[in-house]
Amino acid sequence: MFSKLLLAYDGSENSKRALNFAVEIAAACGAHLHVIKVVDTATLVGLELSEELIEELRKRAERDVREAVDVAESRGVKVEGSVLVGDPVEVVLQQADAIGADLIVTGSRGLSTLKRVLLGSVSMGIVTGSKRPVLVVK
């Protein structure tokens, strides 16, 4: 049913649960899993982003992606991981198109109603902007 899955991963607890779902689906379908973490520069607009700060964020993201890839590999799933920079929603949707993903999997942030109204959520942005099926894991 699925041959390519895209997991939008951020290392949070909900994201780890989403990883487990994605790995189970990929294993059951023999699908290839693409794990991405986006270094979010969109919410940092107006802040002075030094190269050092961006590099530190990238290193953390690479560690998170490596951990997710290790989990998938340990369960025999074909997987690759990457770290990208930009607005998380835009990058996830672009990456899903680029790889031809059959399903996007992401964790839910569980924001309060006020924070969701003020900040929005990446998972909601993915759901509303995607032309592909999206699985949001709580």
CSV table of C-alpha atoms in Angstrom, one decimal:
chain,number,residue,atom,x,y,z
A,1,MET,CA,0.0,0.0,0.0
A,2,PHE,CA,2.8,2.5,0.9
A,3,SER,CA,6.2,2.4,-0.7
A,4,LYS,CA,7.6,5.7,0.6
A,5,LEU,CA,6.9,7.3,4.0
A,6,LEU,CA,8.1,10.7,5.2
A,7,LEU,CA,8.5,11.2,8.9
A,8,ALA,CA,8.7,14.8,10.1
A,9,TYR,CA,10.7,14.3,13.3
A,10,ASP,CA,11.7,16.7,16.1
A,11,GLY,CA,12.8,14.3,18.9
A,12,SER,CA,9.8,15.1,21.2
A,13,GLU,CA,7.9,12.3,22.9
A,14,ASN,CA,5.0,12.6,20.4
A,15,SER,CA,7.6,12.5,17.6
A,16,LYS,CA,9.1,9.3,19.0
A,17,ARG,CA,5.6,7.8,19.1
A,18,ALA,CA,5.2,8.9,15.4
A,19,LEU,CA,8.6,7.2,14.7
A,20,ASN,CA,7.3,3.9,16.1
A,21,PHE,CA,4.1,4.1,14.0
A,22,ALA,CA,6.1,5.0,10.9
A,23,VAL,CA,8.6,2.1,11.5
A,24,GLU,CA,5.7,-0.3,12.0
A,25,ILE,CA,4.0,0.8,8.8
A,26,ALA,CA,7.2,0.7,6.8
A,27,ALA,CA,8.1,-2.7,8.1
A,28,ALA,CA,4.6,-4.1,7.3
A,29,CYS,CA,4.6,-2.6,3.8
A,30,GLY,CA,8.3,-3.0,2.9
A,31,ALA,CA,8.3,0.8,2.5
A,32,HIS,CA,11.3,3.1,2.5
A,33,LEU,CA,11.2,5.6,5.4
A,34,HIS,CA,12.6,9.1,5.0
A,35,VAL,CA,13.2,10.8,8.3
A,36,ILE,CA,13.7,14.6,8.3
A,37,LYS,CA,14.2,17.2,10.9
A,38,VAL,CA,13.8,20.8,10.0
A,39,VAL,CA,15.9,23.4,11.8
A,40,ASP,CA,13.2,26.0,12.2
A,41,THR,CA,14.4,29.4,11.0
A,42,ALA,CA,10.8,30.7,10.4
A,43,THR,CA,10.0,31.3,14.1
A,44,LEU,CA,13.4,32.9,14.6
A,45,VAL,CA,12.7,35.7,12.1
A,46,GLY,CA,13.9,39.0,13.6
A,47,LEU,CA,16.5,37.4,15.8
A,48,GLU,CA,20.1,37.6,14.7
A,49,LEU,CA,21.0,34.1,13.7
A,50,SER,CA,24.7,33.6,14.0
A,51,GLU,CA,26.4,30.9,12.0
A,52,GLU,CA,27.4,29.3,15.3
A,53,LEU,CA,23.8,29.1,16.5
A,54,ILE,CA,22.6,27.6,13.2
A,55,GLU,CA,25.4,25.1,13.3
A,56,GLU,CA,24.6,24.1,16.9
A,57,LEU,CA,20.9,23.7,16.0
A,58,ARG,CA,22.0,21.6,13.0
A,59,LYS,CA,24.2,19.4,15.1
A,60,ARG,CA,21.4,18.7,17.6
A,61,ALA,CA,19.1,17.9,14.7
A,62,GLU,CA,21.6,15.5,13.2
A,63,ARG,CA,21.8,13.7,16.5
A,64,ASP,CA,18.0,13.4,16.7
A,65,VAL,CA,17.8,12.1,13.1
A,66,ARG,CA,20.7,9.6,13.7
A,67,GLU,CA,18.8,8.2,16.7
A,68,ALA,CA,15.6,7.9,14.6
A,69,VAL,CA,17.5,6.2,11.8
A,70,ASP,CA,19.1,3.8,14.2
A,71,VAL,CA,15.7,2.8,15.6
A,72,ALA,CA,14.3,2.1,12.1
A,73,GLU,CA,17.5,0.2,11.0
A,74,SER,CA,17.3,-1.9,14.2
A,75,ARG,CA,13.9,-3.1,13.0
A,76,GLY,CA,15.0,-3.9,9.5
A,77,VAL,CA,13.4,-0.9,7.8
A,78,LYS,CA,15.1,0.8,4.8
A,79,VAL,CA,15.6,4.3,6.0
A,80,GLU,CA,17.5,7.5,5.3
A,81,GLY,CA,17.6,10.7,7.3
A,82,SER,CA,18.3,14.3,6.6
A,83,VAL,CA,18.4,17.7,8.3
A,84,LEU,CA,16.9,20.6,6.4
A,85,VAL,CA,16.6,24.3,7.3
A,86,GLY,CA,13.6,26.6,6.9
A,87,ASP,CA,10.0,26.8,7.7
A,88,PRO,CA,9.0,23.3,8.9
A,89,VAL,CA,5.6,23.1,7.2
A,90,GLU,CA,7.0,24.3,3.9
A,91,VAL,CA,10.0,22.1,4.0
A,92,VAL,CA,8.0,19.0,5.0
A,93,LEU,CA,5.5,19.5,2.2
A,94,GLN,CA,8.3,20.2,-0.4
A,95,GLN,CA,10.2,17.1,0.7
A,96,ALA,CA,7.1,15.0,0.5
A,97,ASP,CA,6.7,16.1,-3.1
A,98,ALA,CA,10.4,15.7,-3.9
A,99,ILE,CA,10.5,12.0,-2.8
A,100,GLY,CA,6.9,11.1,-3.9
A,101,ALA,CA,5.8,10.2,-0.4
A,102,ASP,CA,2.7,8.1,-0.1
A,103,LEU,CA,2.2,9.1,3.5
A,104,ILE,CA,3.5,11.8,5.8
A,105,VAL,CA,3.8,10.9,9.5
A,106,THR,CA,4.3,13.5,12.2
A,107,GLY,CA,3.8,13.9,15.9
A,108,SER,CA,1.3,16.3,17.5
A,109,ARG,CA,2.7,19.0,19.6
A,110,GLY,CA,-0.3,19.1,21.9
A,111,LEU,CA,-0.4,22.9,22.2
A,112,SER,CA,-2.9,24.6,24.4
A,113,THR,CA,-5.8,26.3,22.6
A,114,LEU,CA,-4.3,29.8,23.1
A,115,LYS,CA,-0.8,28.7,21.9
A,116,ARG,CA,-2.3,26.9,18.9
A,117,VAL,CA,-4.2,30.1,17.9
A,118,LEU,CA,-1.2,32.3,18.4
A,119,LEU,CA,1.5,30.1,17.1
A,120,GLY,CA,-0.3,27.5,15.0
A,121,SER,CA,1.2,24.0,14.9
A,122,VAL,CA,3.5,22.3,12.4
A,123,SER,CA,1.3,19.2,12.3
A,124,MET,CA,-1.9,21.3,11.6
A,125,GLY,CA,0.0,23.2,8.9
A,126,ILE,CA,1.1,19.9,7.3
A,127,VAL,CA,-2.4,18.5,7.4
A,128,THR,CA,-4.0,21.6,5.9
A,129,GLY,CA,-1.3,22.1,3.3
A,130,SER,CA,-0.7,18.5,2.1
A,131,LYS,CA,-2.2,16.9,-1.0
A,132,ARG,CA,-1.0,13.6,0.5
A,133,PRO,CA,-2.4,11.5,3.4
A,134,VAL,CA,-1.0,12.6,6.7
A,135,LEU,CA,-0.9,10.6,10.0
A,136,VAL,CA,-0.7,12.7,13.1
A,137,VAL,CA,0.3,10.7,16.2
A,138,LYS,CA,-0.5,11.9,19.7
